[in-house]
Amino acid sequence: MYKIPVNFALLKKFNGYKPFLYNITTDACRVLKYPKSNPVFGFFHSLFAHHSNMNHSCPFNHDLILDKLPADFVNTKFTKILPFPVGDYLFDSKWIVNDINRADVQVYGTLS
């Protein structure tokens, strides 16, 4: 896989989940090769890069695994490094390979 369009959006719960700050589509292969090309994607990738085998540039010819991502690590990123207001959030991403939607990832969380 050499070209992987990915769309990710951050939503906050306001009487239902509404778009909040980010809704970005980018080529994951390009950003993994040139991390400074999209700092927002780089920030979200940094959340799981050390806990995943998605830690190199393309091609990917294996399953992608996210394992043992500590909640404290994510909390620190969202409260100390990039302060977010308290509330319920949804991180929604869509991963497309060969023009086929291969993965929809939805992660729900609460900052309090």
PDB file of N, CA and C in Angstrom:
ATOM      1  N   MET A   1       0.848  -1.170   0.000  1.00  0.00           N
ATOM      2  CA  MET A   1       0.000   0.000   0.000  1.00  0.00           C
ATOM      3  C   MET A   1       0.894   1.233   0.000  1.00  0.00           C
ATOM      4  N   TYR A   2       0.755   2.044  -1.011  1.00  0.00           N
ATOM      5  CA  TYR A   2       1.581   3.233  -1.118  1.00  0.00           C
ATOM      6  C   TYR A   2       0.797   4.526  -0.997  1.00  0.00           C
ATOM      7  N   LYS A   3      -0.502   4.441  -1.082  1.00  0.00           N
ATOM      8  CA  LYS A   3      -1.336   5.629  -0.972  1.00  0.00           C
ATOM      9  C   LYS A   3      -2.530   5.261  -0.100  1.00  0.00           C
ATOM     10  N   ILE A   4      -2.625   5.915   1.041  1.00  0.00           N
ATOM     11  CA  ILE A   4      -3.685   5.587   1.989  1.00  0.00           C
ATOM     12  C   ILE A   4      -4.378   6.883   2.421  1.00  0.00           C
ATOM     13  N   PRO A   5      -5.425   7.298   1.692  1.00  0.00           N
ATOM     14  CA  PRO A   5      -6.174   8.467   2.158  1.00  0.00           C
ATOM     15  C   PRO A   5      -6.857   8.141   3.488  1.00  0.00           C
ATOM     16  N   VAL A   6      -6.744   9.056   4.408  1.00  0.00           N
ATOM     17  CA  VAL A   6      -7.390   8.879   5.699  1.00  0.00           C
ATOM     18  C   VAL A   6      -8.113  10.179   6.041  1.00  0.00           C
ATOM     19  N   ASN A   7      -9.339  10.027   6.518  1.00  0.00           N
ATOM     20  CA  ASN A   7     -10.111  11.167   6.992  1.00  0.00           C
ATOM     21  C   ASN A   7     -10.280  10.987   8.480  1.00  0.00           C
ATOM     22  N   PHE A   8      -9.962  12.020   9.230  1.00  0.00           N
ATOM     23  CA  PHE A   8     -10.240  11.936  10.651  1.00  0.00           C
ATOM     24  C   PHE A   8     -10.881  13.224  11.119  1.00  0.00           C
ATOM     25  N   ALA A   9     -11.792  13.042  12.060  1.00  0.00           N
ATOM     26  CA  ALA A   9     -12.556  14.171  12.581  1.00  0.00           C
ATOM     27  C   ALA A   9     -12.664  14.031  14.089  1.00  0.00           C
ATOM     28  N   LEU A  10     -12.665  15.154  14.740  1.00  0.00           N
ATOM     29  CA  LEU A  10     -12.886  15.190  16.175  1.00  0.00           C
ATOM     30  C   LEU A  10     -14.254  15.812  16.395  1.00  0.00           C
ATOM     31  N   LEU A  11     -15.084  15.128  17.156  1.00  0.00           N
ATOM     32  CA  LEU A  11     -16.433  15.610  17.432  1.00  0.00           C
ATOM     33  C   LEU A  11     -16.609  15.734  18.943  1.00  0.00           C
ATOM     34  N   LYS A  12     -17.391  16.705  19.362  1.00  0.00           N
ATOM     35  CA  LYS A  12     -17.682  16.907  20.781  1.00  0.00           C
ATOM     36  C   LYS A  12     -19.190  16.790  20.969  1.00  0.00           C
ATOM     37  N   LYS A  13     -19.574  16.237  22.099  1.00  0.00           N
ATOM     38  CA  LYS A  13     -20.995  16.024  22.363  1.00  0.00           C
ATOM     39  C   LYS A  13     -21.647  17.323  22.830  1.00  0.00           C
ATOM     40  N   PHE A  14     -22.513  17.868  21.974  1.00  0.00           N
ATOM     41  CA  PHE A  14     -23.350  19.034  22.258  1.00  0.00           C
ATOM     42  C   PHE A  14     -24.752  18.658  21.801  1.00  0.00           C
ATOM     43  N   ASN A  15     -25.526  17.979  22.630  1.00  0.00           N
ATOM     44  CA  ASN A  15     -26.844  17.525  22.193  1.00  0.00           C
ATOM     45  C   ASN A  15     -26.685  16.668  20.936  1.00  0.00           C
ATOM     46  N   GLY A  16     -25.831  15.663  21.023  1.00  0.00           N
ATOM     47  CA  GLY A  16     -25.410  14.840  19.890  1.00  0.00           C
ATOM     48  C   GLY A  16     -23.983  15.220  19.534  1.00  0.00           C
ATOM     49  N   TYR A  17     -23.272  14.369  18.837  1.00  0.00           N
ATOM     50  CA  TYR A  17     -21.877  14.652  18.488  1.00  0.00           C
ATOM     51  C   TYR A  17     -21.812  15.601  17.300  1.00  0.00           C
ATOM     52  N   LYS A  18     -21.117  16.715  17.497  1.00  0.00           N
ATOM     53  CA  LYS A  18     -20.973  17.760  16.477  1.00  0.00           C
ATOM     54  C   LYS A  18     -19.489  17.949  16.165  1.00  0.00           C
ATOM     55  N   PRO A  19     -19.158  18.347  14.925  1.00  0.00           N
ATOM     56  CA  PRO A  19     -17.750  18.584  14.571  1.00  0.00           C
ATOM     57  C   PRO A  19     -17.105  19.581  15.535  1.00  0.00           C
ATOM     58  N   PHE A  20     -15.859  19.286  15.916  1.00  0.00           N
ATOM     59  CA  PHE A  20     -15.130  20.117  16.865  1.00  0.00           C
ATOM     60  C   PHE A  20     -13.675  20.202  16.414  1.00  0.00           C
ATOM     61  N   LEU A  21     -13.277  21.337  15.951  1.00  0.00           N
ATOM     62  CA  LEU A  21     -11.900  21.660  15.556  1.00  0.00           C
ATOM     63  C   LEU A  21     -11.418  21.004  14.276  1.00  0.00           C
ATOM     64  N   TYR A  22     -11.405  19.678  14.191  1.00  0.00           N
ATOM     65  CA  TYR A  22     -10.709  19.034  13.080  1.00  0.00           C
ATOM     66  C   TYR A  22     -11.613  18.125  12.259  1.00  0.00           C
ATOM     67  N   ASN A  23     -11.507  18.253  10.946  1.00  0.00           N
ATOM     68  CA  ASN A  23     -12.055  17.297   9.992  1.00  0.00           C
ATOM     69  C   ASN A  23     -11.113  17.364   8.795  1.00  0.00           C
ATOM     70  N   ILE A  24     -10.165  16.450   8.750  1.00  0.00           N
ATOM     71  CA  ILE A  24      -9.052  16.534   7.807  1.00  0.00           C
ATOM     72  C   ILE A  24      -8.952  15.250   7.005  1.00  0.00           C
ATOM     73  N   THR A  25      -8.668  15.390   5.714  1.00  0.00           N
ATOM     74  CA  THR A  25      -8.349  14.242   4.870  1.00  0.00           C
ATOM     75  C   THR A  25      -6.936  14.449   4.344  1.00  0.00           C
ATOM     76  N   THR A  26      -6.113  13.421   4.476  1.00  0.00           N
ATOM     77  CA  THR A  26      -4.727  13.504   4.034  1.00  0.00           C
ATOM     78  C   THR A  26      -4.247  12.126   3.604  1.00  0.00           C
ATOM     79  N   ASP A  27      -3.117  12.071   2.954  1.00  0.00           N
ATOM     80  CA  ASP A  27      -2.510  10.800   2.563  1.00  0.00           C
ATOM     81  C   ASP A  27      -1.599  10.338   3.697  1.00  0.00           C
ATOM     82  N   ALA A  28      -1.982   9.278   4.380  1.00  0.00           N
ATOM     83  CA  ALA A  28      -1.214   8.788   5.522  1.00  0.00           C
ATOM     84  C   ALA A  28       0.216   8.433   5.129  1.00  0.00           C
ATOM     85  N   CYS A  29       0.419   7.876   3.944  1.00  0.00           N
ATOM     86  CA  CYS A  29       1.777   7.513   3.515  1.00  0.00           C
ATOM     87  C   CYS A  29       2.665   8.747   3.430  1.00  0.00           C
ATOM     88  N   ARG A  30       2.131   9.813   2.886  1.00  0.00           N
ATOM     89  CA  ARG A  30       2.922  11.045   2.764  1.00  0.00           C
ATOM     90  C   ARG A  30       3.260  11.613   4.138  1.00  0.00           C
ATOM     91  N   VAL A  31       2.299  11.635   5.034  1.00  0.00           N
ATOM     92  CA  VAL A  31       2.535  12.211   6.358  1.00  0.00           C
ATOM     93  C   VAL A  31       3.502  11.347   7.162  1.00  0.00           C
ATOM     94  N   LEU A  32       3.423  10.029   7.018  1.00  0.00           N
ATOM     95  CA  LEU A  32       4.365   9.179   7.739  1.00  0.00           C
ATOM     96  C   LEU A  32       5.789   9.365   7.219  1.00  0.00           C
ATOM     97  N   LYS A  33       5.913   9.649   5.942  1.00  0.00           N
ATOM     98  CA  LYS A  33       7.239   9.878   5.357  1.00  0.00           C
ATOM     99  C   LYS A  33       7.748  11.286   5.682  1.00  0.00           C
ATOM    100  N   TYR A  34       6.839  12.271   5.649  1.00  0.00           N
ATOM    101  CA  TYR A  34       7.180  13.671   5.927  1.00  0.00           C
ATOM    102  C   TYR A  34       6.275  14.185   7.050  1.00  0.00           C
ATOM    103  N   PRO A  35       6.583  13.873   8.305  1.00  0.00           N
ATOM    104  CA  PRO A  35       5.678  14.199   9.420  1.00  0.00           C
ATOM    105  C   PRO A  35       5.316  15.678   9.543  1.00  0.00           C
ATOM    106  N   LYS A  36       6.195  16.568   9.138  1.00  0.00           N
ATOM    107  CA  LYS A  36       5.899  17.997   9.276  1.00  0.00           C
ATOM    108  C   LYS A  36       4.921  18.500   8.219  1.00  0.00           C
ATOM    109  N   SER A  37       4.571  17.657   7.248  1.00  0.00           N
ATOM    110  CA  SER A  37       3.655  18.096   6.194  1.00  0.00           C
ATOM    111  C   SER A  37       2.231  18.293   6.703  1.00  0.00           C
ATOM    112  N   ASN A  38       1.871  17.669   7.815  1.00  0.00           N
ATOM    113  CA  ASN A  38       0.541  17.844   8.395  1.00  0.00           C
ATOM    114  C   ASN A  38       0.649  17.713   9.913  1.00  0.00           C
ATOM    115  N   PRO A  39       0.905  18.815  10.628  1.00  0.00           N
ATOM    116  CA  PRO A  39       1.109  18.745  12.074  1.00  0.00           C
ATOM    117  C   PRO A  39      -0.093  18.201  12.851  1.00  0.00           C
ATOM    118  N   VAL A  40      -1.305  18.441  12.367  1.00  0.00           N
ATOM    119  CA  VAL A  40      -2.488  17.941  13.082  1.00  0.00           C
ATOM    120  C   VAL A  40      -2.522  16.416  13.022  1.00  0.00           C
ATOM    121  N   PHE A  41      -2.325  15.846  11.829  1.00  0.00           N
ATOM    122  CA  PHE A  41      -2.270  14.389  11.707  1.00  0.00           C
ATOM    123  C   PHE A  41      -1.112  13.849  12.538  1.00  0.00           C
ATOM    124  N   GLY A  42       0.014  14.560  12.518  1.00  0.00           N
ATOM    125  CA  GLY A  42       1.174  14.146  13.310  1.00  0.00           C
ATOM    126  C   GLY A  42       0.854  14.073  14.789  1.00  0.00           C
ATOM    127  N   PHE A  43       0.075  15.039  15.294  1.00  0.00           N
ATOM    128  CA  PHE A  43      -0.312  15.020  16.704  1.00  0.00           C
ATOM    129  C   PHE A  43      -1.133  13.776  17.019  1.00  0.00           C
ATOM    130  N   PHE A  44      -2.135  13.490  16.193  1.00  0.00           N
ATOM    131  CA  PHE A  44      -2.978  12.324  16.457  1.00  0.00           C
ATOM    132  C   PHE A  44      -2.195  11.025  16.280  1.00  0.00           C
ATOM    133  N   HIS A  45      -1.296  10.986  15.303  1.00  0.00           N
ATOM    134  CA  HIS A  45      -0.462   9.792  15.115  1.00  0.00           C
ATOM    135  C   HIS A  45       0.440   9.579  16.327  1.00  0.00           C
ATOM    136  N   SER A  46       0.911  10.669  16.930  1.00  0.00           N
ATOM    137  CA  SER A  46       1.785  10.542  18.099  1.00  0.00           C
ATOM    138  C   SER A  46       1.063   9.917  19.292  1.00  0.00           C
ATOM    139  N   LEU A  47      -0.276   9.943  19.276  1.00  0.00           N
ATOM    140  CA  LEU A  47      -1.031   9.318  20.364  1.00  0.00           C
ATOM    141  C   LEU A  47      -0.808   7.812  20.414  1.00  0.00           C
ATOM    142  N   PHE A  48      -0.666   7.192  19.241  1.00  0.00           N
ATOM    143  CA  PHE A  48      -0.575   5.732  19.233  1.00  0.00           C
ATOM    144  C   PHE A  48       0.680   5.176  18.574  1.00  0.00           C
ATOM    145  N   ALA A  49       1.552   6.007  18.068  1.00  0.00           N
ATOM    146  CA  ALA A  49       2.716   5.528  17.304  1.00  0.00           C
ATOM    147  C   ALA A  49       3.585   4.555  18.096  1.00  0.00           C
ATOM    148  N   HIS A  50       3.800   4.828  19.374  1.00  0.00           N
ATOM    149  CA  HIS A  50       4.676   3.967  20.174  1.00  0.00           C
ATOM    150  C   HIS A  50       3.971   2.708  20.676  1.00  0.00           C
ATOM    151  N   HIS A  51       2.685   2.607  20.407  1.00  0.00           N
ATOM    152  CA  HIS A  51       1.913   1.448  20.857  1.00  0.00           C
ATOM    153  C   HIS A  51       1.329   0.696  19.666  1.00  0.00           C
ATOM    154  N   SER A  52       1.902   0.926  18.499  1.00  0.00           N
ATOM    155  CA  SER A  52       1.381   0.349  17.266  1.00  0.00           C
ATOM    156  C   SER A  52       2.535  -0.081  16.370  1.00  0.00           C
ATOM    157  N   ASN A  53       2.227  -0.970  15.442  1.00  0.00           N
ATOM    158  CA  ASN A  53       3.232  -1.329  14.440  1.00  0.00           C
ATOM    159  C   ASN A  53       3.132  -0.412  13.224  1.00  0.00           C
ATOM    160  N   MET A  54       2.372   0.657  13.335  1.00  0.00           N
ATOM    161  CA  MET A  54       2.269   1.661  12.268  1.00  0.00           C
ATOM    162  C   MET A  54       3.298   2.755  12.543  1.00  0.00           C
ATOM    163  N   ASN A  55       4.548   2.332  12.683  1.00  0.00           N
ATOM    164  CA  ASN A  55       5.617   3.240  13.070  1.00  0.00           C
ATOM    165  C   ASN A  55       6.677   3.390  11.984  1.00  0.00           C
ATOM    166  N   HIS A  56       6.291   3.160  10.752  1.00  0.00           N
ATOM    167  CA  HIS A  56       7.204   3.336   9.624  1.00  0.00           C
ATOM    168  C   HIS A  56       6.402   3.857   8.441  1.00  0.00           C
ATOM    169  N   SER A  57       7.111   4.304   7.423  1.00  0.00           N
ATOM    170  CA  SER A  57       6.415   4.809   6.242  1.00  0.00           C
ATOM    171  C   SER A  57       5.943   3.639   5.380  1.00  0.00           C
ATOM    172  N   CYS A  58       5.178   3.939   4.379  1.00  0.00           N
ATOM    173  CA  CYS A  58       4.631   2.920   3.486  1.00  0.00           C
ATOM    174  C   CYS A  58       5.756   2.244   2.721  1.00  0.00           C
ATOM    175  N   PRO A  59       5.578   1.037   2.270  1.00  0.00           N
ATOM    176  CA  PRO A  59       4.319   0.290   2.179  1.00  0.00           C
ATOM    177  C   PRO A  59       4.004  -0.480   3.464  1.00  0.00           C
ATOM    178  N   PHE A  60       2.723  -0.756   3.641  1.00  0.00           N
ATOM    179  CA  PHE A  60       2.252  -1.622   4.712  1.00  0.00           C
ATOM    180  C   PHE A  60       1.743  -2.897   4.063  1.00  0.00           C
ATOM    181  N   ASN A  61       2.367  -3.992   4.366  1.00  0.00           N
ATOM    182  CA  ASN A  61       1.936  -5.277   3.809  1.00  0.00           C
ATOM    183  C   ASN A  61       1.635  -6.256   4.944  1.00  0.00           C
ATOM    184  N   HIS A  62       1.148  -5.702   6.049  1.00  0.00           N
ATOM    185  CA  HIS A  62       0.835  -6.505   7.227  1.00  0.00           C
ATOM    186  C   HIS A  62      -0.361  -5.882   7.939  1.00  0.00           C
ATOM    187  N   ASP A  63      -0.924  -6.639   8.882  1.00  0.00           N
ATOM    188  CA  ASP A  63      -2.012  -6.103   9.697  1.00  0.00           C
ATOM    189  C   ASP A  63      -1.482  -4.964  10.559  1.00  0.00           C
ATOM    190  N   LEU A  64      -2.333  -4.003  10.846  1.00  0.00           N
ATOM    191  CA  LEU A  64      -1.968  -2.902  11.732  1.00  0.00           C
ATOM    192  C   LEU A  64      -2.526  -3.195  13.115  1.00  0.00           C
ATOM    193  N   ILE A  65      -1.677  -3.059  14.114  1.00  0.00           N
ATOM    194  CA  ILE A  65      -2.044  -3.437  15.476  1.00  0.00           C
ATOM    195  C   ILE A  65      -1.800  -2.264  16.418  1.00  0.00           C
ATOM    196  N   LEU A  66      -2.779  -1.984  17.265  1.00  0.00           N
ATOM    197  CA  LEU A  66      -2.652  -1.017  18.349  1.00  0.00           C
ATOM    198  C   LEU A  66      -2.815  -1.808  19.634  1.00  0.00           C
ATOM    199  N   ASP A  67      -1.808  -1.750  20.512  1.00  0.00           N
ATOM    200  CA  ASP A  67      -1.806  -2.618  21.683  1.00  0.00           C
ATOM    201  C   ASP A  67      -1.410  -1.838  22.935  1.00  0.00           C
ATOM    202  N   LYS A  68      -2.216  -1.956  23.968  1.00  0.00           N
ATOM    203  CA  LYS A  68      -1.920  -1.428  25.298  1.00  0.00           C
ATOM    204  C   LYS A  68      -1.614   0.064  25.299  1.00  0.00           C
ATOM    205  N   LEU A  69      -2.538   0.839  24.770  1.00  0.00           N
ATOM    206  CA  LEU A  69      -2.408   2.297  24.781  1.00  0.00           C
ATOM    207  C   LEU A  69      -2.888   2.811  26.137  1.00  0.00           C
ATOM    208  N   PRO A  70      -1.982   3.351  26.968  1.00  0.00           N
ATOM    209  CA  PRO A  70      -2.381   3.781  28.316  1.00  0.00           C
ATOM    210  C   PRO A  70      -3.294   5.011  28.287  1.00  0.00           C
ATOM    211  N   ALA A  71      -4.364   4.957  29.050  1.00  0.00           N
ATOM    212  CA  ALA A  71      -5.297   6.087  29.129  1.00  0.00           C
ATOM    213  C   ALA A  71      -4.599   7.319  29.698  1.00  0.00           C
ATOM    214  N   ASP A  72      -3.688   7.144  30.653  1.00  0.00           N
ATOM    215  CA  ASP A  72      -2.967   8.285  31.230  1.00  0.00           C
ATOM    216  C   ASP A  72      -2.154   9.027  30.175  1.00  0.00           C
ATOM    217  N   PHE A  73      -1.579   8.290  29.240  1.00  0.00           N
ATOM    218  CA  PHE A  73      -0.794   8.898  28.164  1.00  0.00           C
ATOM    219  C   PHE A  73      -1.686   9.777  27.291  1.00  0.00           C
ATOM    220  N   VAL A  74      -2.858   9.260  26.917  1.00  0.00           N
ATOM    221  CA  VAL A  74      -3.804  10.024  26.094  1.00  0.00           C
ATOM    222  C   VAL A  74      -4.310  11.237  26.875  1.00  0.00           C
ATOM    223  N   ASN A  75      -4.635  11.051  28.153  1.00  0.00           N
ATOM    224  CA  ASN A  75      -5.109  12.167  28.979  1.00  0.00           C
ATOM    225  C   ASN A  75      -4.083  13.292  29.034  1.00  0.00           C
ATOM    226  N   THR A  76      -2.809  12.940  29.188  1.00  0.00           N
ATOM    227  CA  THR A  76      -1.755  13.953  29.239  1.00  0.00           C
ATOM    228  C   THR A  76      -1.684  14.728  27.935  1.00  0.00           C
ATOM    229  N   LYS A  77      -1.775  14.025  26.810  1.00  0.00           N
ATOM    230  CA  LYS A  77      -1.715  14.694  25.504  1.00  0.00           C
ATOM    231  C   LYS A  77      -2.861  15.693  25.342  1.00  0.00           C
ATOM    232  N   PHE A  78      -4.056  15.331  25.817  1.00  0.00           N
ATOM    233  CA  PHE A  78      -5.229  16.177  25.597  1.00  0.00           C
ATOM    234  C   PHE A  78      -5.471  17.201  26.692  1.00  0.00           C
ATOM    235  N   THR A  79      -4.815  17.090  27.828  1.00  0.00           N
ATOM    236  CA  THR A  79      -5.065  18.056  28.892  1.00  0.00           C
ATOM    237  C   THR A  79      -3.864  18.947  29.170  1.00  0.00           C
ATOM    238  N   LYS A  80      -2.665  18.434  29.013  1.00  0.00           N
ATOM    239  CA  LYS A  80      -1.474  19.229  29.319  1.00  0.00           C
ATOM    240  C   LYS A  80      -0.810  19.789  28.060  1.00  0.00           C
ATOM    241  N   ILE A  81      -0.641  18.972  27.038  1.00  0.00           N
ATOM    242  CA  ILE A  81       0.052  19.406  25.829  1.00  0.00           C
ATOM    243  C   ILE A  81      -0.869  20.243  24.951  1.00  0.00           C
ATOM    244  N   LEU A  82      -2.083  19.784  24.745  1.00  0.00           N
ATOM    245  CA  LEU A  82      -3.057  20.502  23.924  1.00  0.00           C
ATOM    246  C   LEU A  82      -4.352  20.574  24.730  1.00  0.00           C
ATOM    247  N   PRO A  83      -4.504  21.611  25.559  1.00  0.00           N
ATOM    248  CA  PRO A  83      -5.644  21.628  26.482  1.00  0.00           C
ATOM    249  C   PRO A  83      -6.997  21.670  25.767  1.00  0.00           C
ATOM    250  N   PHE A  84      -7.812  20.695  26.072  1.00  0.00           N
ATOM    251  CA  PHE A  84      -9.166  20.603  25.532  1.00  0.00           C
ATOM    252  C   PHE A  84     -10.148  20.847  26.667  1.00  0.00           C
ATOM    253  N   PRO A  85     -11.312  21.432  26.374  1.00  0.00           N
ATOM    254  CA  PRO A  85     -12.324  21.593  27.417  1.00  0.00           C
ATOM    255  C   PRO A  85     -12.897  20.236  27.840  1.00  0.00           C
ATOM    256  N   VAL A  86     -13.369  20.171  29.070  1.00  0.00           N
ATOM    257  CA  VAL A  86     -13.970  18.929  29.551  1.00  0.00           C
ATOM    258  C   VAL A  86     -15.197  18.607  28.709  1.00  0.00           C
ATOM    259  N   GLY A  87     -15.521  17.322  28.632  1.00  0.00           N
ATOM    260  CA  GLY A  87     -16.689  16.900  27.872  1.00  0.00           C
ATOM    261  C   GLY A  87     -16.485  15.547  27.235  1.00  0.00           C
ATOM    262  N   ASP A  88     -17.488  15.116  26.487  1.00  0.00           N
ATOM    263  CA  ASP A  88     -17.454  13.836  25.780  1.00  0.00           C
ATOM    264  C   ASP A  88     -17.012  14.079  24.344  1.00  0.00           C
ATOM    265  N   TYR A  89     -16.112  13.214  23.858  1.00  0.00           N
ATOM    266  CA  TYR A  89     -15.538  13.373  22.524  1.00  0.00           C
ATOM    267  C   TYR A  89     -15.642  12.081  21.729  1.00  0.00           C
ATOM    268  N   LEU A  90     -15.616  12.244  20.415  1.00  0.00           N
ATOM    269  CA  LEU A  90     -15.556  11.120  19.483  1.00  0.00           C
ATOM    270  C   LEU A  90     -14.452  11.416  18.478  1.00  0.00           C
ATOM    271  N   PHE A  91     -13.487  10.507  18.378  1.00  0.00           N
ATOM    272  CA  PHE A  91     -12.467  10.569  17.335  1.00  0.00           C
ATOM    273  C   PHE A  91     -12.904   9.572  16.280  1.00  0.00           C
ATOM    274  N   ASP A  92     -13.206  10.076  15.083  1.00  0.00           N
ATOM    275  CA  ASP A  92     -13.745   9.249  14.003  1.00  0.00           C
ATOM    276  C   ASP A  92     -12.767   9.273  12.840  1.00  0.00           C
ATOM    277  N   SER A  93     -12.362   8.097  12.362  1.00  0.00           N
ATOM    278  CA  SER A  93     -11.447   8.065  11.212  1.00  0.00           C
ATOM    279  C   SER A  93     -11.873   6.997  10.219  1.00  0.00           C
ATOM    280  N   LYS A  94     -11.582   7.286   8.957  1.00  0.00           N
ATOM    281  CA  LYS A  94     -11.883   6.372   7.854  1.00  0.00           C
ATOM    282  C   LYS A  94     -10.600   6.182   7.059  1.00  0.00           C
ATOM    283  N   TRP A  95     -10.201   4.918   6.850  1.00  0.00           N
ATOM    284  CA  TRP A  95      -8.962   4.564   6.169  1.00  0.00           C
ATOM    285  C   TRP A  95      -9.313   3.893   4.849  1.00  0.00           C
ATOM    286  N   ILE A  96      -8.800   4.448   3.751  1.00  0.00           N
ATOM    287  CA  ILE A  96      -9.158   3.987   2.407  1.00  0.00           C
ATOM    288  C   ILE A  96      -7.908   3.466   1.707  1.00  0.00           C
ATOM    289  N   VAL A  97      -8.003   2.258   1.165  1.00  0.00           N
ATOM    290  CA  VAL A  97      -6.893   1.648   0.422  1.00  0.00           C
ATOM    291  C   VAL A  97      -7.449   1.121  -0.888  1.00  0.00           C
ATOM    292  N   ASN A  98      -6.781   1.436  -1.990  1.00  0.00           N
ATOM    293  CA  ASN A  98      -7.232   1.012  -3.319  1.00  0.00           C
ATOM    294  C   ASN A  98      -8.687   1.415  -3.567  1.00  0.00           C
ATOM    295  N   ASP A  99      -9.030   2.618  -3.149  1.00  0.00           N
ATOM    296  CA  ASP A  99     -10.379   3.181  -3.325  1.00  0.00           C
ATOM    297  C   ASP A  99     -11.474   2.393  -2.612  1.00  0.00           C
ATOM    298  N   ILE A 100     -11.101   1.610  -1.606  1.00  0.00           N
ATOM    299  CA  ILE A 100     -12.072   0.855  -0.813  1.00  0.00           C
ATOM    300  C   ILE A 100     -11.904   1.259   0.647  1.00  0.00           C
ATOM    301  N   ASN A 101     -13.025   1.593   1.301  1.00  0.00           N
ATOM    302  CA  ASN A 101     -12.980   1.928   2.716  1.00  0.00           C
ATOM    303  C   ASN A 101     -12.629   0.662   3.499  1.00  0.00           C
ATOM    304  N   ARG A 102     -11.423   0.612   4.046  1.00  0.00           N
ATOM    305  CA  ARG A 102     -10.934  -0.592   4.727  1.00  0.00           C
ATOM    306  C   ARG A 102     -11.184  -0.581   6.223  1.00  0.00           C
ATOM    307  N   ALA A 103     -11.283   0.610   6.819  1.00  0.00           N
ATOM    308  CA  ALA A 103     -11.479   0.649   8.266  1.00  0.00           C
ATOM    309  C   ALA A 103     -12.196   1.930   8.664  1.00  0.00           C
ATOM    310  N   ASP A 104     -13.161   1.775   9.539  1.00  0.00           N
ATOM    311  CA  ASP A 104     -13.791   2.901  10.227  1.00  0.00           C
ATOM    312  C   ASP A 104     -13.443   2.728  11.694  1.00  0.00           C
ATOM    313  N   VAL A 105     -12.756   3.704  12.249  1.00  0.00           N
ATOM    314  CA  VAL A 105     -12.335   3.618  13.647  1.00  0.00           C
ATOM    315  C   VAL A 105     -13.015   4.748  14.404  1.00  0.00           C
ATOM    316  N   GLN A 106     -13.759   4.380  15.436  1.00  0.00           N
ATOM    317  CA  GLN A 106     -14.425   5.366  16.279  1.00  0.00           C
ATOM    318  C   GLN A 106     -14.000   5.124  17.718  1.00  0.00           C
ATOM    319  N   VAL A 107     -13.443   6.161  18.325  1.00  0.00           N
ATOM    320  CA  VAL A 107     -12.986   6.069  19.710  1.00  0.00           C
ATOM    321  C   VAL A 107     -13.729   7.137  20.505  1.00  0.00           C
ATOM    322  N   TYR A 108     -14.466   6.698  21.509  1.00  0.00           N
ATOM    323  CA  TYR A 108     -15.215   7.597  22.377  1.00  0.00           C
ATOM    324  C   TYR A 108     -14.436   7.793  23.670  1.00  0.00           C
ATOM    325  N   GLY A 109     -14.461   9.016  24.197  1.00  0.00           N
ATOM    326  CA  GLY A 109     -13.770   9.281  25.451  1.00  0.00           C
ATOM    327  C   GLY A 109     -14.359  10.491  26.142  1.00  0.00           C
ATOM    328  N   THR A 110     -14.047  10.611  27.421  1.00  0.00           N
ATOM    329  CA  THR A 110     -14.514  11.727  28.232  1.00  0.00           C
ATOM    330  C   THR A 110     -13.330  12.382  28.917  1.00  0.00           C
ATOM    331  N   LEU A 111     -13.236  13.691  28.801  1.00  0.00           N
ATOM    332  CA  LEU A 111     -12.259  14.460  29.565  1.00  0.00           C
ATOM    333  C   LEU A 111     -13.008  15.112  30.710  1.00  0.00           C
ATOM    334  N   SER A 112     -12.497  14.910  31.910  1.00  0.00           N
ATOM    335  CA  SER A 112     -13.172  15.506  33.074  1.00  0.00           C
ATOM    336  C   SER A 112     -12.162  16.082  34.037  1.00  0.00           C
TER     337      SER A 112
END
